[in-house]
Amino acid sequence: MNPQPQEEIERTMFRYTLGHSPIELRRLDFQSEMLKPVTRRLLESARLRPSMRVLDIGCGTGGVSMLAAEMAGPTGTVVAIDPSDVAIEAASANAERASLHNIRFRASGLDQVEGAHGFDVVVARYVLIHQLHAAEFVRHAARFVKPGGYLALHEPDFVRKPMSTPLIPLWDSVAAEIIERCKRSFPSFDVAHRMVKLFAAAGLPLPKMSYEVPVDGGTATQLSSWLAEMLRALSSDPDSTVLGSGKRLEFARLSGDLQCEIYESRAQVEFFGQMCAWVQL
């Protein structure tokens, strides 16, 4: 692999701003299960088939890597990279428990990956929001796609606030707080709303796109837990946090309180939208 100028390397390095504490690793595992159906549809749109070679950028605890490995089958290969040794260790353990042996996990930055144009599918999930220079990152990621292969990206929408009907005040205030904290924490928090411009800036063709909103009712147990844990991930204290309104929330009871309000109001609630974009190169 030809050496890159240092400035370009720094502009295409991916970073994860939420850390890798045991609580965060558990949240990532839970989030992976919640996102699995959406990401599967993305990989199907990217024509992932048995025997293909996949690069998973920013693999975290391995959710996308394992899904891709299942779809590629035992004759396929997944190369999964993440700059965190802790994340790679957790991902490797998850894959071992799932008896998936066609994944090669590496503690690596994108600049250290070899094999330009060597992958049928290059995928990244919840990675662009962390990038200061998202277009440069996408341009660099595209270099690893074989001619005729696909670049596939999955990002959350932290611009549009999830709705509750009828209005659930606690759900509304937690969702609004998450959006405000994402604006402060993630350099590209709004990337889901500018995919067309992003691909153009990266010198790539117009992508195909889909947008899904998870919705539930009853107690909305999983969405309530997901929302509560997302707020915890964006908080300095793992036990409690203070909203912009001054209200203090205890994480030990937040998910339960959300579930009670939703159930008692016979409401339905939305989670943050999921934007998927893919392009054949």
PDB file of C-alpha atoms in Angstrom:
ATOM      1  CA  MET A   1       0.000   0.000   0.000  1.00  0.00           C
ATOM      2  CA  ASN A   2       1.399   3.358  -0.985  1.00  0.00           C
ATOM      3  CA  PRO A   3       2.059   5.717   1.941  1.00  0.00           C
ATOM      4  CA  GLN A   4      -0.398   8.572   2.371  1.00  0.00           C
ATOM      5  CA  PRO A   5       0.364  12.169   3.289  1.00  0.00           C
ATOM      6  CA  GLN A   6       0.002  12.593   7.050  1.00  0.00           C
ATOM      7  CA  GLU A   7      -2.802  15.159   6.677  1.00  0.00           C
ATOM      8  CA  GLU A   8      -4.897  12.751   4.590  1.00  0.00           C
ATOM      9  CA  ILE A   9      -4.312   9.938   7.082  1.00  0.00           C
ATOM     10  CA  GLU A  10      -5.517  12.132   9.931  1.00  0.00           C
ATOM     11  CA  ARG A  11      -8.598  13.233   7.951  1.00  0.00           C
ATOM     12  CA  THR A  12      -9.668   9.662   7.206  1.00  0.00           C
ATOM     13  CA  MET A  13      -8.990   8.088  10.598  1.00  0.00           C
ATOM     14  CA  PHE A  14     -12.253   6.982  12.197  1.00  0.00           C
ATOM     15  CA  ARG A  15     -12.896   7.704  15.831  1.00  0.00           C
ATOM     16  CA  TYR A  16     -15.501   6.698  18.392  1.00  0.00           C
ATOM     17  CA  THR A  17     -16.378   9.358  20.919  1.00  0.00           C
ATOM     18  CA  LEU A  18     -18.418   7.325  23.439  1.00  0.00           C
ATOM     19  CA  GLY A  19     -15.581   5.193  24.811  1.00  0.00           C
ATOM     20  CA  HIS A  20     -15.544   1.456  25.484  1.00  0.00           C
ATOM     21  CA  SER A  21     -16.578   1.003  29.104  1.00  0.00           C
ATOM     22  CA  PRO A  22     -18.314  -2.270  30.052  1.00  0.00           C
ATOM     23  CA  ILE A  23     -21.641  -0.391  30.082  1.00  0.00           C
ATOM     24  CA  GLU A  24     -21.013   0.972  26.593  1.00  0.00           C
ATOM     25  CA  LEU A  25     -19.988  -2.431  25.237  1.00  0.00           C
ATOM     26  CA  ARG A  26     -23.245  -3.933  26.545  1.00  0.00           C
ATOM     27  CA  ARG A  27     -25.184  -1.056  24.987  1.00  0.00           C
ATOM     28  CA  LEU A  28     -23.481  -1.667  21.641  1.00  0.00           C
ATOM     29  CA  ASP A  29     -24.433  -5.354  21.771  1.00  0.00           C
ATOM     30  CA  PHE A  30     -28.065  -4.456  22.514  1.00  0.00           C
ATOM     31  CA  GLN A  31     -28.093  -1.786  19.815  1.00  0.00           C
ATOM     32  CA  SER A  32     -26.711  -4.274  17.290  1.00  0.00           C
ATOM     33  CA  GLU A  33     -29.654  -6.583  17.889  1.00  0.00           C
ATOM     34  CA  MET A  34     -32.084  -3.705  17.473  1.00  0.00           C
ATOM     35  CA  LEU A  35     -30.451  -2.577  14.230  1.00  0.00           C
ATOM     36  CA  LYS A  36     -29.933  -6.034  12.743  1.00  0.00           C
ATOM     37  CA  PRO A  37     -33.056  -6.094  10.515  1.00  0.00           C
ATOM     38  CA  VAL A  38     -32.260  -2.658   9.060  1.00  0.00           C
ATOM     39  CA  THR A  39     -28.617  -3.496   8.411  1.00  0.00           C
ATOM     40  CA  ARG A  40     -29.574  -6.846   6.868  1.00  0.00           C
ATOM     41  CA  ARG A  41     -31.773  -5.048   4.358  1.00  0.00           C
ATOM     42  CA  LEU A  42     -28.881  -2.704   3.583  1.00  0.00           C
ATOM     43  CA  LEU A  43     -26.501  -5.612   2.941  1.00  0.00           C
ATOM     44  CA  GLU A  44     -29.119  -7.337   0.789  1.00  0.00           C
ATOM     45  CA  SER A  45     -29.429  -4.124  -1.236  1.00  0.00           C
ATOM     46  CA  ALA A  46     -25.632  -4.159  -1.577  1.00  0.00           C
ATOM     47  CA  ARG A  47     -25.959  -7.625  -3.138  1.00  0.00           C
ATOM     48  CA  LEU A  48     -23.962  -9.401  -0.430  1.00  0.00           C
ATOM     49  CA  ARG A  49     -23.863 -13.066  -1.405  1.00  0.00           C
ATOM     50  CA  PRO A  50     -22.077 -16.261  -0.270  1.00  0.00           C
ATOM     51  CA  SER A  51     -18.329 -16.407  -0.944  1.00  0.00           C
ATOM     52  CA  MET A  52     -17.965 -12.618  -1.044  1.00  0.00           C
ATOM     53  CA  ARG A  53     -15.285 -10.584   0.725  1.00  0.00           C
ATOM     54  CA  VAL A  54     -16.479  -7.840   3.091  1.00  0.00           C
ATOM     55  CA  LEU A  55     -14.739  -4.992   4.928  1.00  0.00           C
ATOM     56  CA  ASP A  56     -16.522  -3.758   8.073  1.00  0.00           C
ATOM     57  CA  ILE A  57     -15.142  -0.365   9.131  1.00  0.00           C
ATOM     58  CA  GLY A  58     -15.531   0.537  12.799  1.00  0.00           C
ATOM     59  CA  CYS A  59     -16.842  -2.881  13.779  1.00  0.00           C
ATOM     60  CA  GLY A  60     -17.341  -2.132  17.482  1.00  0.00           C
ATOM     61  CA  THR A  61     -18.509  -5.299  19.233  1.00  0.00           C
ATOM     62  CA  GLY A  62     -18.996  -7.083  15.911  1.00  0.00           C
ATOM     63  CA  GLY A  63     -22.710  -6.859  15.173  1.00  0.00           C
ATOM     64  CA  VAL A  64     -22.349  -5.928  11.500  1.00  0.00           C
ATOM     65  CA  SER A  65     -19.345  -8.236  11.077  1.00  0.00           C
ATOM     66  CA  MET A  66     -21.274 -11.262  12.314  1.00  0.00           C
ATOM     67  CA  LEU A  67     -24.311 -10.456  10.184  1.00  0.00           C
ATOM     68  CA  ALA A  68     -22.087 -10.095   7.109  1.00  0.00           C
ATOM     69  CA  ALA A  69     -20.271 -13.329   7.985  1.00  0.00           C
ATOM     70  CA  GLU A  70     -23.575 -15.218   8.150  1.00  0.00           C
ATOM     71  CA  MET A  71     -24.631 -13.824   4.777  1.00  0.00           C
ATOM     72  CA  ALA A  72     -21.234 -14.452   3.141  1.00  0.00           C
ATOM     73  CA  GLY A  73     -21.194 -18.014   4.458  1.00  0.00           C
ATOM     74  CA  PRO A  74     -18.229 -20.225   5.325  1.00  0.00           C
ATOM     75  CA  THR A  75     -16.621 -19.620   1.920  1.00  0.00           C
ATOM     76  CA  GLY A  76     -16.807 -15.850   2.361  1.00  0.00           C
ATOM     77  CA  THR A  77     -14.525 -13.614   4.402  1.00  0.00           C
ATOM     78  CA  VAL A  78     -15.121 -10.576   6.595  1.00  0.00           C
ATOM     79  CA  VAL A  79     -12.267  -8.272   7.582  1.00  0.00           C
ATOM     80  CA  ALA A  80     -13.432  -6.232  10.576  1.00  0.00           C
ATOM     81  CA  ILE A  81     -11.442  -3.259  11.842  1.00  0.00           C
ATOM     82  CA  ASP A  82     -11.739  -0.942  14.811  1.00  0.00           C
ATOM     83  CA  PRO A  83      -9.064   1.244  16.422  1.00  0.00           C
ATOM     84  CA  SER A  84     -10.029   0.034  19.908  1.00  0.00           C
ATOM     85  CA  ASP A  85      -8.319  -3.073  21.287  1.00  0.00           C
ATOM     86  CA  VAL A  86     -11.155  -3.372  23.820  1.00  0.00           C
ATOM     87  CA  ALA A  87     -13.807  -3.388  21.091  1.00  0.00           C
ATOM     88  CA  ILE A  88     -11.875  -5.940  19.029  1.00  0.00           C
ATOM     89  CA  GLU A  89     -11.544  -8.238  22.044  1.00  0.00           C
ATOM     90  CA  ALA A  90     -15.300  -8.020  22.689  1.00  0.00           C
ATOM     91  CA  ALA A  91     -16.125  -8.575  19.010  1.00  0.00           C
ATOM     92  CA  SER A  92     -13.843 -11.602  18.800  1.00  0.00           C
ATOM     93  CA  ALA A  93     -15.505 -13.123  21.861  1.00  0.00           C
ATOM     94  CA  ASN A  94     -18.971 -12.516  20.391  1.00  0.00           C
ATOM     95  CA  ALA A  95     -17.992 -14.175  17.104  1.00  0.00           C
ATOM     96  CA  GLU A  96     -16.497 -17.142  18.928  1.00  0.00           C
ATOM     97  CA  ARG A  97     -19.729 -17.636  20.894  1.00  0.00           C
ATOM     98  CA  ALA A  98     -21.646 -17.502  17.613  1.00  0.00           C
ATOM     99  CA  SER A  99     -19.268 -20.083  16.051  1.00  0.00           C
ATOM    100  CA  LEU A 100     -18.417 -17.701  13.218  1.00  0.00           C
ATOM    101  CA  HIS A 101     -14.897 -18.419  12.055  1.00  0.00           C
ATOM    102  CA  ASN A 102     -14.797 -16.497   8.784  1.00  0.00           C
ATOM    103  CA  ILE A 103     -14.118 -13.093  10.383  1.00  0.00           C
ATOM    104  CA  ARG A 104     -10.659 -11.572  10.807  1.00  0.00           C
ATOM    105  CA  PHE A 105     -10.765  -8.899  13.504  1.00  0.00           C
ATOM    106  CA  ARG A 106      -7.999  -6.298  13.552  1.00  0.00           C
ATOM    107  CA  ALA A 107      -7.292  -3.376  15.871  1.00  0.00           C
ATOM    108  CA  SER A 108      -6.597  -0.987  13.031  1.00  0.00           C
ATOM    109  CA  GLY A 109      -7.355   2.377  11.535  1.00  0.00           C
ATOM    110  CA  LEU A 110      -8.648   2.717   8.004  1.00  0.00           C
ATOM    111  CA  ASP A 111      -5.263   4.026   6.890  1.00  0.00           C
ATOM    112  CA  GLN A 112      -3.642   0.725   7.893  1.00  0.00           C
ATOM    113  CA  VAL A 113      -5.879  -1.502   5.770  1.00  0.00           C
ATOM    114  CA  GLU A 114      -4.262  -3.130   2.757  1.00  0.00           C
ATOM    115  CA  GLY A 115      -5.991  -4.386  -0.358  1.00  0.00           C
ATOM    116  CA  ALA A 116      -7.259  -1.456  -2.417  1.00  0.00           C
ATOM    117  CA  HIS A 117     -10.246  -2.526  -4.548  1.00  0.00           C
ATOM    118  CA  GLY A 118     -10.155  -5.878  -2.752  1.00  0.00           C
ATOM    119  CA  PHE A 119     -13.678  -6.142  -1.297  1.00  0.00           C
ATOM    120  CA  ASP A 120     -17.076  -6.939  -2.778  1.00  0.00           C
ATOM    121  CA  VAL A 121     -18.820  -4.925  -0.064  1.00  0.00           C
ATOM    122  CA  VAL A 122     -17.441  -2.220   2.227  1.00  0.00           C
ATOM    123  CA  VAL A 123     -19.817  -1.368   5.063  1.00  0.00           C
ATOM    124  CA  ALA A 124     -19.820   1.088   7.966  1.00  0.00           C
ATOM    125  CA  ARG A 125     -22.582   1.565  10.528  1.00  0.00           C
ATOM    126  CA  TYR A 126     -22.867   4.529  12.909  1.00  0.00           C
ATOM    127  CA  VAL A 127     -19.350   5.616  11.906  1.00  0.00           C
ATOM    128  CA  LEU A 128     -19.847   8.767   9.831  1.00  0.00           C
ATOM    129  CA  ILE A 129     -21.452  10.714  12.693  1.00  0.00           C
ATOM    130  CA  HIS A 130     -18.090  10.591  14.476  1.00  0.00           C
ATOM    131  CA  GLN A 131     -16.079  11.949  11.526  1.00  0.00           C
ATOM    132  CA  LEU A 132     -14.915  15.539  11.346  1.00  0.00           C
ATOM    133  CA  HIS A 133     -14.247  15.123   7.617  1.00  0.00           C
ATOM    134  CA  ALA A 134     -16.981  12.719   6.523  1.00  0.00           C
ATOM    135  CA  ALA A 135     -16.517  13.186   2.753  1.00  0.00           C
ATOM    136  CA  GLU A 136     -12.815  12.371   2.947  1.00  0.00           C
ATOM    137  CA  PHE A 137     -13.633   9.313   5.018  1.00  0.00           C
ATOM    138  CA  VAL A 138     -16.177   8.091   2.448  1.00  0.00           C
ATOM    139  CA  ARG A 139     -13.779   8.743  -0.422  1.00  0.00           C
ATOM    140  CA  HIS A 140     -11.088   6.702   1.312  1.00  0.00           C
ATOM    141  CA  ALA A 141     -13.480   3.867   2.199  1.00  0.00           C
ATOM    142  CA  ALA A 142     -14.570   3.641  -1.446  1.00  0.00           C
ATOM    143  CA  ARG A 143     -11.005   2.832  -2.488  1.00  0.00           C
ATOM    144  CA  PHE A 144     -11.383  -0.628  -1.000  1.00  0.00           C
ATOM    145  CA  VAL A 145     -14.404  -1.577  -3.139  1.00  0.00           C
ATOM    146  CA  LYS A 146     -13.853  -3.873  -6.128  1.00  0.00           C
ATOM    147  CA  PRO A 147     -15.099  -2.658  -9.520  1.00  0.00           C
ATOM    148  CA  GLY A 148     -18.778  -3.584  -9.509  1.00  0.00           C
ATOM    149  CA  GLY A 149     -18.827  -3.883  -5.717  1.00  0.00           C
ATOM    150  CA  TYR A 150     -20.783  -1.799  -3.219  1.00  0.00           C
ATOM    151  CA  LEU A 151     -20.160   0.798  -0.549  1.00  0.00           C
ATOM    152  CA  ALA A 152     -22.927   0.579   2.092  1.00  0.00           C
ATOM    153  CA  LEU A 153     -23.464   3.071   4.922  1.00  0.00           C
ATOM    154  CA  HIS A 154     -25.968   3.057   7.803  1.00  0.00           C
ATOM    155  CA  GLU A 155     -26.361   6.174   9.965  1.00  0.00           C
ATOM    156  CA  PRO A 156     -28.811   7.426  12.614  1.00  0.00           C
ATOM    157  CA  ASP A 157     -30.873  10.578  12.146  1.00  0.00           C
ATOM    158  CA  PHE A 158     -30.139  12.900  15.058  1.00  0.00           C
ATOM    159  CA  VAL A 159     -31.915  15.871  13.465  1.00  0.00           C
ATOM    160  CA  ARG A 160     -35.531  14.702  13.349  1.00  0.00           C
ATOM    161  CA  LYS A 161     -36.993  14.218  16.838  1.00  0.00           C
ATOM    162  CA  PRO A 162     -38.865  10.935  17.379  1.00  0.00           C
ATOM    163  CA  MET A 163     -42.575  11.494  17.965  1.00  0.00           C
ATOM    164  CA  SER A 164     -44.945   9.986  20.502  1.00  0.00           C
ATOM    165  CA  THR A 165     -48.698   9.846  19.916  1.00  0.00           C
ATOM    166  CA  PRO A 166     -50.355  10.920  22.116  1.00  0.00           C
ATOM    167  CA  LEU A 167     -47.508  13.033  23.456  1.00  0.00           C
ATOM    168  CA  ILE A 168     -45.467  11.290  26.152  1.00  0.00           C
ATOM    169  CA  PRO A 169     -43.687  14.148  27.967  1.00  0.00           C
ATOM    170  CA  LEU A 170     -40.844  11.995  29.301  1.00  0.00           C
ATOM    171  CA  TRP A 171     -40.191  10.401  25.897  1.00  0.00           C
ATOM    172  CA  ASP A 172     -40.280  13.823  24.255  1.00  0.00           C
ATOM    173  CA  SER A 173     -37.861  15.412  26.727  1.00  0.00           C
ATOM    174  CA  VAL A 174     -35.366  12.517  26.637  1.00  0.00           C
ATOM    175  CA  ALA A 175     -35.357  12.442  22.828  1.00  0.00           C
ATOM    176  CA  ALA A 176     -34.853  16.219  22.680  1.00  0.00           C
ATOM    177  CA  GLU A 177     -31.987  16.002  25.175  1.00  0.00           C
ATOM    178  CA  ILE A 178     -30.292  13.272  23.138  1.00  0.00           C
ATOM    179  CA  ILE A 179     -30.446  15.428  20.012  1.00  0.00           C
ATOM    180  CA  GLU A 180     -28.894  18.407  21.800  1.00  0.00           C
ATOM    181  CA  ARG A 181     -26.094  16.259  23.219  1.00  0.00           C
ATOM    182  CA  CYS A 182     -25.459  14.659  19.830  1.00  0.00           C
ATOM    183  CA  LYS A 183     -25.050  18.112  18.316  1.00  0.00           C
ATOM    184  CA  ARG A 184     -22.307  18.804  20.864  1.00  0.00           C
ATOM    185  CA  SER A 185     -20.670  15.367  20.759  1.00  0.00           C
ATOM    186  CA  PHE A 186     -20.677  14.221  17.123  1.00  0.00           C
ATOM    187  CA  PRO A 187     -18.940  16.288  14.424  1.00  0.00           C
ATOM    188  CA  SER A 188     -21.304  14.956  11.735  1.00  0.00           C
ATOM    189  CA  PHE A 189     -24.473  14.436  13.801  1.00  0.00           C
ATOM    190  CA  ASP A 190     -26.589  15.547  10.813  1.00  0.00           C
ATOM    191  CA  VAL A 191     -24.981  13.286   8.200  1.00  0.00           C
ATOM    192  CA  ALA A 192     -28.192  11.322   7.592  1.00  0.00           C
ATOM    193  CA  HIS A 193     -29.695  14.478   6.087  1.00  0.00           C
ATOM    194  CA  ARG A 194     -26.885  15.149   3.619  1.00  0.00           C
ATOM    195  CA  MET A 195     -26.017  11.800   2.065  1.00  0.00           C
ATOM    196  CA  VAL A 196     -26.480  13.011  -1.516  1.00  0.00           C
ATOM    197  CA  LYS A 197     -24.170  15.969  -0.960  1.00  0.00           C
ATOM    198  CA  LEU A 198     -21.697  13.771   0.922  1.00  0.00           C
ATOM    199  CA  PHE A 199     -21.388  11.208  -1.866  1.00  0.00           C
ATOM    200  CA  ALA A 200     -21.001  13.994  -4.424  1.00  0.00           C
ATOM    201  CA  ALA A 201     -18.253  15.627  -2.346  1.00  0.00           C
ATOM    202  CA  ALA A 202     -16.499  12.251  -2.176  1.00  0.00           C
ATOM    203  CA  GLY A 203     -16.581  12.012  -5.975  1.00  0.00           C
ATOM    204  CA  LEU A 204     -19.003   9.069  -5.956  1.00  0.00           C
ATOM    205  CA  PRO A 205     -22.202   8.382  -7.916  1.00  0.00           C
ATOM    206  CA  LEU A 206     -25.620   9.228  -6.509  1.00  0.00           C
ATOM    207  CA  PRO A 207     -26.452   6.578  -3.883  1.00  0.00           C
ATOM    208  CA  LYS A 208     -29.678   4.695  -3.478  1.00  0.00           C
ATOM    209  CA  MET A 209     -31.219   5.333  -0.077  1.00  0.00           C
ATOM    210  CA  SER A 210     -33.809   4.058   2.366  1.00  0.00           C
ATOM    211  CA  TYR A 211     -35.104   5.503   5.636  1.00  0.00           C
ATOM    212  CA  GLU A 212     -36.774   3.515   8.404  1.00  0.00           C
ATOM    213  CA  VAL A 213     -38.289   4.576  11.719  1.00  0.00           C
ATOM    214  CA  PRO A 214     -38.641   1.955  14.477  1.00  0.00           C
ATOM    215  CA  VAL A 215     -42.107   2.235  16.065  1.00  0.00           C
ATOM    216  CA  ASP A 216     -43.693   0.378  18.985  1.00  0.00           C
ATOM    217  CA  GLY A 217     -46.555   0.497  21.462  1.00  0.00           C
ATOM    218  CA  GLY A 218     -47.712  -1.343  24.571  1.00  0.00           C
ATOM    219  CA  THR A 219     -44.815  -0.861  26.955  1.00  0.00           C
ATOM    220  CA  ALA A 220     -42.354  -0.400  24.052  1.00  0.00           C
ATOM    221  CA  THR A 221     -39.845  -2.206  26.247  1.00  0.00           C
ATOM    222  CA  GLN A 222     -36.986  -2.450  23.781  1.00  0.00           C
ATOM    223  CA  LEU A 223     -37.300   1.072  22.413  1.00  0.00           C
ATOM    224  CA  SER A 224     -37.581   2.442  25.956  1.00  0.00           C
ATOM    225  CA  SER A 225     -34.408   0.640  27.020  1.00  0.00           C
ATOM    226  CA  TRP A 226     -32.636   1.764  23.860  1.00  0.00           C
ATOM    227  CA  LEU A 227     -33.579   5.420  24.421  1.00  0.00           C
ATOM    228  CA  ALA A 228     -32.577   5.326  28.091  1.00  0.00           C
ATOM    229  CA  GLU A 229     -29.228   3.683  27.368  1.00  0.00           C
ATOM    230  CA  MET A 230     -28.493   6.153  24.575  1.00  0.00           C
ATOM    231  CA  LEU A 231     -28.963   9.029  27.005  1.00  0.00           C
ATOM    232  CA  ARG A 232     -26.706   7.256  29.510  1.00  0.00           C
ATOM    233  CA  ALA A 233     -24.012   6.883  26.831  1.00  0.00           C
ATOM    234  CA  LEU A 234     -24.121  10.650  26.332  1.00  0.00           C
ATOM    235  CA  SER A 235     -23.879  11.373  30.072  1.00  0.00           C
ATOM    236  CA  SER A 236     -20.797  11.782  32.244  1.00  0.00           C
ATOM    237  CA  ASP A 237     -22.440   9.989  35.191  1.00  0.00           C
ATOM    238  CA  PRO A 238     -23.615   6.398  34.540  1.00  0.00           C
ATOM    239  CA  ASP A 239     -26.151   6.629  37.369  1.00  0.00           C
ATOM    240  CA  SER A 240     -28.033   9.858  36.692  1.00  0.00           C
ATOM    241  CA  THR A 241     -28.162  12.945  34.512  1.00  0.00           C
ATOM    242  CA  VAL A 242     -29.690  16.410  34.522  1.00  0.00           C
ATOM    243  CA  LEU A 243     -31.678  17.532  31.493  1.00  0.00           C
ATOM    244  CA  GLY A 244     -31.444  21.016  30.053  1.00  0.00           C
ATOM    245  CA  SER A 245     -34.714  21.777  31.846  1.00  0.00           C
ATOM    246  CA  GLY A 246     -33.028  21.062  35.182  1.00  0.00           C
ATOM    247  CA  LYS A 247     -34.878  17.791  35.774  1.00  0.00           C
ATOM    248  CA  ARG A 248     -32.731  14.972  37.154  1.00  0.00           C
ATOM    249  CA  LEU A 249     -33.247  11.446  35.812  1.00  0.00           C
ATOM    250  CA  GLU A 250     -32.044   8.231  37.445  1.00  0.00           C
ATOM    251  CA  PHE A 251     -30.964   5.639  34.888  1.00  0.00           C
ATOM    252  CA  ALA A 252     -31.950   2.736  37.142  1.00  0.00           C
ATOM    253  CA  ARG A 253     -35.609   3.664  36.663  1.00  0.00           C
ATOM    254  CA  LEU A 254     -35.696   5.654  33.401  1.00  0.00           C
ATOM    255  CA  SER A 255     -36.599   2.770  31.089  1.00  0.00           C
ATOM    256  CA  GLY A 256     -39.331   1.605  33.473  1.00  0.00           C
ATOM    257  CA  ASP A 257     -40.766   5.110  33.783  1.00  0.00           C
ATOM    258  CA  LEU A 258     -40.877   5.437  30.000  1.00  0.00           C
ATOM    259  CA  GLN A 259     -42.642   2.090  29.676  1.00  0.00           C
ATOM    260  CA  CYS A 260     -45.265   3.041  32.269  1.00  0.00           C
ATOM    261  CA  GLU A 261     -46.073   6.374  30.601  1.00  0.00           C
ATOM    262  CA  ILE A 262     -46.360   4.756  27.174  1.00  0.00           C
ATOM    263  CA  TYR A 263     -48.579   1.926  28.413  1.00  0.00           C
ATOM    264  CA  GLU A 264     -50.869   4.120  30.505  1.00  0.00           C
ATOM    265  CA  SER A 265     -51.427   6.499  27.571  1.00  0.00           C
ATOM    266  CA  ARG A 266     -51.954   3.675  25.046  1.00  0.00           C
ATOM    267  CA  ALA A 267     -49.376   5.511  22.981  1.00  0.00           C
ATOM    268  CA  GLN A 268     -47.120   4.583  20.119  1.00  0.00           C
ATOM    269  CA  VAL A 269     -43.574   5.907  20.072  1.00  0.00           C
ATOM    270  CA  GLU A 270     -40.924   6.360  17.431  1.00  0.00           C
ATOM    271  CA  PHE A 271     -37.180   5.918  17.760  1.00  0.00           C
ATOM    272  CA  PHE A 272     -34.539   7.822  15.812  1.00  0.00           C
ATOM    273  CA  GLY A 273     -34.732   7.288  12.069  1.00  0.00           C
ATOM    274  CA  GLN A 274     -32.269   4.997  10.318  1.00  0.00           C
ATOM    275  CA  MET A 275     -30.740   6.181   7.038  1.00  0.00           C
ATOM    276  CA  CYS A 276     -29.108   3.648   4.727  1.00  0.00           C
ATOM    277  CA  ALA A 277     -27.227   4.599   1.561  1.00  0.00           C
ATOM    278  CA  TRP A 278     -25.481   2.305  -0.891  1.00  0.00           C
ATOM    279  CA  VAL A 279     -23.789   2.681  -4.243  1.00  0.00           C
ATOM    280  CA  GLN A 280     -22.260   0.352  -6.806  1.00  0.00           C
ATOM    281  CA  LEU A 281     -18.766   1.399  -7.883  1.00  0.00           C
TER     282      LEU A 281
END
